[in-house]
Coordinates of C-alpha atoms and ligand atoms in Angstrom, one line a residue:
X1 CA 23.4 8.6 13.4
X2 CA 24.3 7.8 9.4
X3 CA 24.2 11.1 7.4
X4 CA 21.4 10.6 5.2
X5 CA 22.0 12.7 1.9
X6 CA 19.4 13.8 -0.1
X7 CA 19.8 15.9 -3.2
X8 CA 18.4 19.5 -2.8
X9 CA 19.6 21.1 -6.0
X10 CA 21.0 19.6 -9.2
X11 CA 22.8 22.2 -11.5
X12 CA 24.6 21.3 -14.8
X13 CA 27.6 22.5 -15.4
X14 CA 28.7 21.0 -18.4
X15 CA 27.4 17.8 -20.6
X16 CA 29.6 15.3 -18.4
X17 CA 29.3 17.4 -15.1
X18 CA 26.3 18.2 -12.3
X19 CA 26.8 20.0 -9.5
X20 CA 24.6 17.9 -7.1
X21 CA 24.0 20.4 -3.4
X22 CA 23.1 17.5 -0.6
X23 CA 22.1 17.9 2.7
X24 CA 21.7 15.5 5.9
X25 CA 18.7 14.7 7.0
X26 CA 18.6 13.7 10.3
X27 CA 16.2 10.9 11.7
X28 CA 13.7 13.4 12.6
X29 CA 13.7 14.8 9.7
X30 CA 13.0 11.9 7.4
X31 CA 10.4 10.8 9.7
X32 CA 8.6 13.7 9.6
X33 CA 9.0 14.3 6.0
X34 CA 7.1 10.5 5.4
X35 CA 4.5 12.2 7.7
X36 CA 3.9 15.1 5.4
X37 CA 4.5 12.3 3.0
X38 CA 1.7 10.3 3.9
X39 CA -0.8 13.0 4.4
X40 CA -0.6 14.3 1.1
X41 CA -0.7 10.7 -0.4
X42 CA -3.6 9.9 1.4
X43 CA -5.8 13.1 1.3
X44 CA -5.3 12.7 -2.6
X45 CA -6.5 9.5 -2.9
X46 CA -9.1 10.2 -0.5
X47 CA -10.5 13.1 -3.3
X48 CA -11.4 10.5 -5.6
X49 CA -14.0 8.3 -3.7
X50 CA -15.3 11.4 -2.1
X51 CA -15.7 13.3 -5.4
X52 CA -17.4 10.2 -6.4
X53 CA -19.8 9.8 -3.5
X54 CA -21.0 13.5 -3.7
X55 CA -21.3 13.2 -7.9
X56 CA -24.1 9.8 -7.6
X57 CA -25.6 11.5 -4.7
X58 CA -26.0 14.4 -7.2
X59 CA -27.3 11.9 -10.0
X60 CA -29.5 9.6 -7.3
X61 CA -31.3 13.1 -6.8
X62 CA -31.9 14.1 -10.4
X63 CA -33.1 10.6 -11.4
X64 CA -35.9 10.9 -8.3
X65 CA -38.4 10.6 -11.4
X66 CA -36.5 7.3 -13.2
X67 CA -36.9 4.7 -10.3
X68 CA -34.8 2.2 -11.7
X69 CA -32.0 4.8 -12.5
X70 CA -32.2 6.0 -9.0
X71 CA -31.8 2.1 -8.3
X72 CA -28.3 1.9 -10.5
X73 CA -26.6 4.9 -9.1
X74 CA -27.8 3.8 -5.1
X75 CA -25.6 1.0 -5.7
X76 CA -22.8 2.5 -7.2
X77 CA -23.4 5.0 -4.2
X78 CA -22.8 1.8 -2.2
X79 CA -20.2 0.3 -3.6
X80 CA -18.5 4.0 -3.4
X81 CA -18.8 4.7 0.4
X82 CA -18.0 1.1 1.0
X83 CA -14.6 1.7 -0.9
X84 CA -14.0 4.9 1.1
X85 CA -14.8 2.9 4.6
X86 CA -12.1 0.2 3.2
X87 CA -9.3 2.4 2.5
X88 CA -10.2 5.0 5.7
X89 CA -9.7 1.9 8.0
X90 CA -6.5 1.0 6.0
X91 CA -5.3 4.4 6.2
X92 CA -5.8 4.3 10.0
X93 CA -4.2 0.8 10.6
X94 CA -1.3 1.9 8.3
X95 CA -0.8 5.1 10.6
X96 CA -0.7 3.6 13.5
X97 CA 1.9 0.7 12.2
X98 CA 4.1 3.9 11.4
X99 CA 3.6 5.6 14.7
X100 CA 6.0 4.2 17.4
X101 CA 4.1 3.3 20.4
X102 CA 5.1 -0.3 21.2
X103 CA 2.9 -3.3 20.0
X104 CA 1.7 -6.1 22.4
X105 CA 3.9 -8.8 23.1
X106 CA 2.3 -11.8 23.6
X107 CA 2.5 -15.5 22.3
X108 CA 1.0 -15.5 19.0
X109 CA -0.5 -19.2 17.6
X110 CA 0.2 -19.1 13.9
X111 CA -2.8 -21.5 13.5
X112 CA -4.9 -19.2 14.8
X113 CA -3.7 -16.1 12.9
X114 CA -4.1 -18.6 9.3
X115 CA -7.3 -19.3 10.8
X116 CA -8.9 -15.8 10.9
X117 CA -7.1 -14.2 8.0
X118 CA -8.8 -17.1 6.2
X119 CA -12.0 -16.4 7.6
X120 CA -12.4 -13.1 6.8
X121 CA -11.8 -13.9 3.3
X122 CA -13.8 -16.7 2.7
X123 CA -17.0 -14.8 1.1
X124 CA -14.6 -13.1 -1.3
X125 CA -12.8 -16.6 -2.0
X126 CA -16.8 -17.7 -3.0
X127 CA -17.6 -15.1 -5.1
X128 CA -14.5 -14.8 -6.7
X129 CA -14.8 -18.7 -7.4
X130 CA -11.0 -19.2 -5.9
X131 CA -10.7 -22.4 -3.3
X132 CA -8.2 -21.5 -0.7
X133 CA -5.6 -24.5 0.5
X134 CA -3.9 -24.2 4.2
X135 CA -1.7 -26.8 4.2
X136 CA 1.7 -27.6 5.8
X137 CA 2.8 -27.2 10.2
X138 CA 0.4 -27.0 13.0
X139 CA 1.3 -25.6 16.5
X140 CA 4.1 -22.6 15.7
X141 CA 3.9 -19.4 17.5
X142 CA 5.5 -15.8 16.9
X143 CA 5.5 -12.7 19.8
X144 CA 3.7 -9.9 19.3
X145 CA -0.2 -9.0 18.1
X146 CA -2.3 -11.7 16.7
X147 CA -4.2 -8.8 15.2
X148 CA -2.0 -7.0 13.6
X149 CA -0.4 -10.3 12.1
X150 CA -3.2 -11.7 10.8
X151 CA -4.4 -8.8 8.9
X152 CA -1.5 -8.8 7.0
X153 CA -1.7 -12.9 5.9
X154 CA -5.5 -11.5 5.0
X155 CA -4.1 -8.6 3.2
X156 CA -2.0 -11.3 1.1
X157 CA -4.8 -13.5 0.9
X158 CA -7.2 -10.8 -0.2
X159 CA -4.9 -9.8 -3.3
X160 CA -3.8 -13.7 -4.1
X161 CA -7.5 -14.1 -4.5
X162 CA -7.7 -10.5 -6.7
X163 CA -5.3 -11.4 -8.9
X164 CA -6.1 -14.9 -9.9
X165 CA -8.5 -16.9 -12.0
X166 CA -11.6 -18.1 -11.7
X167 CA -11.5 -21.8 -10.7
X168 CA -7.7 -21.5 -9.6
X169 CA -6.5 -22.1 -6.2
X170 CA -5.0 -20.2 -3.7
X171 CA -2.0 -21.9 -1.7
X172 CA -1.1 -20.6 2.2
X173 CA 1.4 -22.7 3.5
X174 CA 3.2 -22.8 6.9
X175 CA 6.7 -24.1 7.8
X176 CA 9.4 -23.5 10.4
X177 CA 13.1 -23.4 9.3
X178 CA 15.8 -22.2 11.2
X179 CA 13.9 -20.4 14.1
X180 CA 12.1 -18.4 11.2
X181 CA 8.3 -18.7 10.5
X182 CA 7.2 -18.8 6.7
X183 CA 3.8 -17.8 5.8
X184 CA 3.6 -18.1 2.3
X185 CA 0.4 -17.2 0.1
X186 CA 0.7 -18.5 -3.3
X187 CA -1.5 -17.9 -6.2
X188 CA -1.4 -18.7 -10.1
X189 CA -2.6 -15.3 -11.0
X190 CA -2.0 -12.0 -13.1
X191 CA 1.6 -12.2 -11.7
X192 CA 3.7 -8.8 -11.0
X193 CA 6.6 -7.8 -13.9
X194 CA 10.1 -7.8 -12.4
X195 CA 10.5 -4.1 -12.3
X196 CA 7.4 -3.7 -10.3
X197 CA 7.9 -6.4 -7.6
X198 CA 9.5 -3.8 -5.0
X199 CA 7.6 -1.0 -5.8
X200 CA 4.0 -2.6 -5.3
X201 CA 5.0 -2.7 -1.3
X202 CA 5.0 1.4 -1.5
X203 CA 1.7 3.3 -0.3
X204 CA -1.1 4.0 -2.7
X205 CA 1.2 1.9 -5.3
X206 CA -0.7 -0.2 -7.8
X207 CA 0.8 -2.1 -10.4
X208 CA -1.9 -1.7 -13.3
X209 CA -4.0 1.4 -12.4
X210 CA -7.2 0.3 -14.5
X211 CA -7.0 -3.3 -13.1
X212 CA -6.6 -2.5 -9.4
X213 CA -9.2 -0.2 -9.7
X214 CA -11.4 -3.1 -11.3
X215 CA -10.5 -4.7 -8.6
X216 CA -11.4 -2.0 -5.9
X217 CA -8.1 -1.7 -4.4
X218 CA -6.6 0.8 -2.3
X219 CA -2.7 0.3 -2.7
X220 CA -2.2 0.2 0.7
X221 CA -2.5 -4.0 1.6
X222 CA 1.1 -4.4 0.8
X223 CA 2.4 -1.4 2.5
X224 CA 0.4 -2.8 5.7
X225 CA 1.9 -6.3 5.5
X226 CA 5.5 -4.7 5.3
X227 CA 5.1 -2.5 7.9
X228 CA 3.5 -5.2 10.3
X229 CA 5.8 -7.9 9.7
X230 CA 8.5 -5.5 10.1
X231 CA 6.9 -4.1 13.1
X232 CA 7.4 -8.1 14.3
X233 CA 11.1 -8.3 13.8
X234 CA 10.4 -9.9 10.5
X235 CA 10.7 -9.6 6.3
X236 CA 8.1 -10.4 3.4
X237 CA 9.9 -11.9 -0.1
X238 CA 8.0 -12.2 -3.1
X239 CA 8.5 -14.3 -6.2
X240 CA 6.4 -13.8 -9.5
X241 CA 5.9 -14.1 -13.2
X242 CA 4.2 -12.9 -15.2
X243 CA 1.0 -14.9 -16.4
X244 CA 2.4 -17.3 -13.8
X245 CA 1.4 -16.2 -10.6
X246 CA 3.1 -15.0 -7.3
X247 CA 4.4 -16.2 -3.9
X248 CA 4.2 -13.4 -0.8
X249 CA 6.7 -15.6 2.3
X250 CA 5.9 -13.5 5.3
X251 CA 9.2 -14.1 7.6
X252 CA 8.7 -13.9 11.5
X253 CA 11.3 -15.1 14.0
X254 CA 9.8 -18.4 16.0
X255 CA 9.0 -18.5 19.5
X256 CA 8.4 -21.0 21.9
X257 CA 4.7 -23.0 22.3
X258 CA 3.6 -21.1 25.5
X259 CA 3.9 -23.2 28.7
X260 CA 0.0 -25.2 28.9
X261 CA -2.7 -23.0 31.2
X262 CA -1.8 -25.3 34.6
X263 CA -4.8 -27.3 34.4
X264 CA -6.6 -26.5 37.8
X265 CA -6.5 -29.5 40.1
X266 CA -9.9 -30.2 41.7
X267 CA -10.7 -31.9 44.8
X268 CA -13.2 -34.1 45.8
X269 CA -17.1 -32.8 46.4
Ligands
ADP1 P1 -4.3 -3.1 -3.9 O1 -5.3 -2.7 -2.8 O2 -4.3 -2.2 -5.1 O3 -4.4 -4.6 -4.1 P2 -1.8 -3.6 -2.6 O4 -0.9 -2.7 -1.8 O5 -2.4 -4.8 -1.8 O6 -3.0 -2.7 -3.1 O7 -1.1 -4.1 -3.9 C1 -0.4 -3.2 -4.7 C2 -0.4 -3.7 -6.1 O8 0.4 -4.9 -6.2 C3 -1.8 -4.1 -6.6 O9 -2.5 -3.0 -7.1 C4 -1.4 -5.1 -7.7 O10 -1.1 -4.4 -8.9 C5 -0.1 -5.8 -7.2 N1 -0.4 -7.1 -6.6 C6 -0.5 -7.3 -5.2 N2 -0.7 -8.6 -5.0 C7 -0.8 -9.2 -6.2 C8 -0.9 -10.6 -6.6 N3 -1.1 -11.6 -5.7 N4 -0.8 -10.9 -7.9 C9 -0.6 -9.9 -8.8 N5 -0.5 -8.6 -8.5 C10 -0.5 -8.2 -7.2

């Protein structure tokens, strides 16, 4: 295997001179290092939303006299423990992207994975007063798990529709060039700054702490989508400016259209 090297001590010797100690970490290592990784990440962030829960439960009680205070702070409770059911269901999915038992290989309609990513999003697209366009090929298929694949286009779709205006649209697109599948989600949002646009696809990362929380984010969509299209032998690319909006192109090699179901030849009654 390549050495990895990661530095273990840094001492300066002189202004111009650092005596950097590195040591090679093996495979293992590193992958259980981005285990210990992720549980410390993710028990953090989980403090926050259930420090929050356990605080409005607190005030729900104390208001028992003010109904329509109690009223207020049950829906915050709400809108809390819905939050916490959101990112413990990420957290899991994520998790078990990272582990290494095998995903299902089967053939995957692109169409249908658009289809249901859409779907689930289509209440949030209402609210958030954001139409959603599918345009471009029909009838491409990818291996692997349809439900793995199409969370990932919903987490894109989820944030395109975060991120943008009122009254703006929402762009998924599908082409095939090359063998290669391109999901692309595009939005005239917020846009991401150029020195952000890897690190957003990190756990927990959010670009703008206030406005992802505004937003009810959990930091994690992105980190899915990379690890599931990776998962599939593929890459995600992103293009954005600022004030101008973004472009997520999930990348998937192309299969072949399954062979038609041999339509079952009947004879006479
Ligand atoms: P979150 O749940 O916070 O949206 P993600 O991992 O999905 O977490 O995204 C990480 C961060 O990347 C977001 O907090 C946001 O700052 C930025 N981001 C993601 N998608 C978009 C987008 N379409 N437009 C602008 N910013 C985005």
């Amino acid at each position: 295997a390549e050495p990895r090297l990661v530095a273990v001590r840094a001492t300066r010797i002189s202004p111009r001179l650092t005596l950097l100690v590195l040591r090679d970490i093996t495979e293992r290592e590193r992958v259980e290092e981005m285990r210990r990784d992720f549980v410390a990440n993710t028990s953090h962030e989980l403090k926050t939303p259930v420090g929050a829960v356990s605080l409005l439960a607190e005030a729900v009680e104390s208001a028992a006299d003010d109904p329509p205070q109690v009223r207020i702070f049950a829906a915050r409770l709400q809108a809390e423990a819905s939050r916490l059911a959101l990112l413990t269901s990420r957290i899991m999915n994520l998790s078990r992207l990272q582990a290494s038992d095998e995903l299902p290989q089967r053939d995957v309609s692109i169409d249908e994975v658009v289809a249901s990513a859409l779907d689930a999003h289509a209440i949030q697209a209402d609210s958030a007063g954001v139409e959603v366009v599918r345009g471009g090929s029909r009838g491409l298929y990818v291996r692997g798990d349809a439900q793995v694949l199409s969370e990932a286009v919903g987490n894109l779709v989820a944030n395109a529709i975060a991120y943008s205006p009122r009254g703006s649209s929402v762009g998924v697109g599908v082409k095939a060039v090359e063998g290669v599948v391109e999901i692309a989600v595009t939005d005239r949002g917020i846009g991401i700054a150029e020195g952000e646009q890897d690190r957003v696809f990190e756990r927990f990362y959010r670009a703008d702490p206030a406005r992802a929380r505004r937003t009810g984010g959990s930091g994690l969509g992105l980190s899915i989508v990379k690890h599931a299209v990776q998962r599939h032998g593929g890459e995600v690319r992103l293009w954005s400016r600022p004030g101008r909006g973004s472009t997520f192109t999930i990348r998937l090699p192309e299969s072949e259209a399954p062979a038609a179901e041999p339509v079952p030849k009947r004879g006479r009654k």
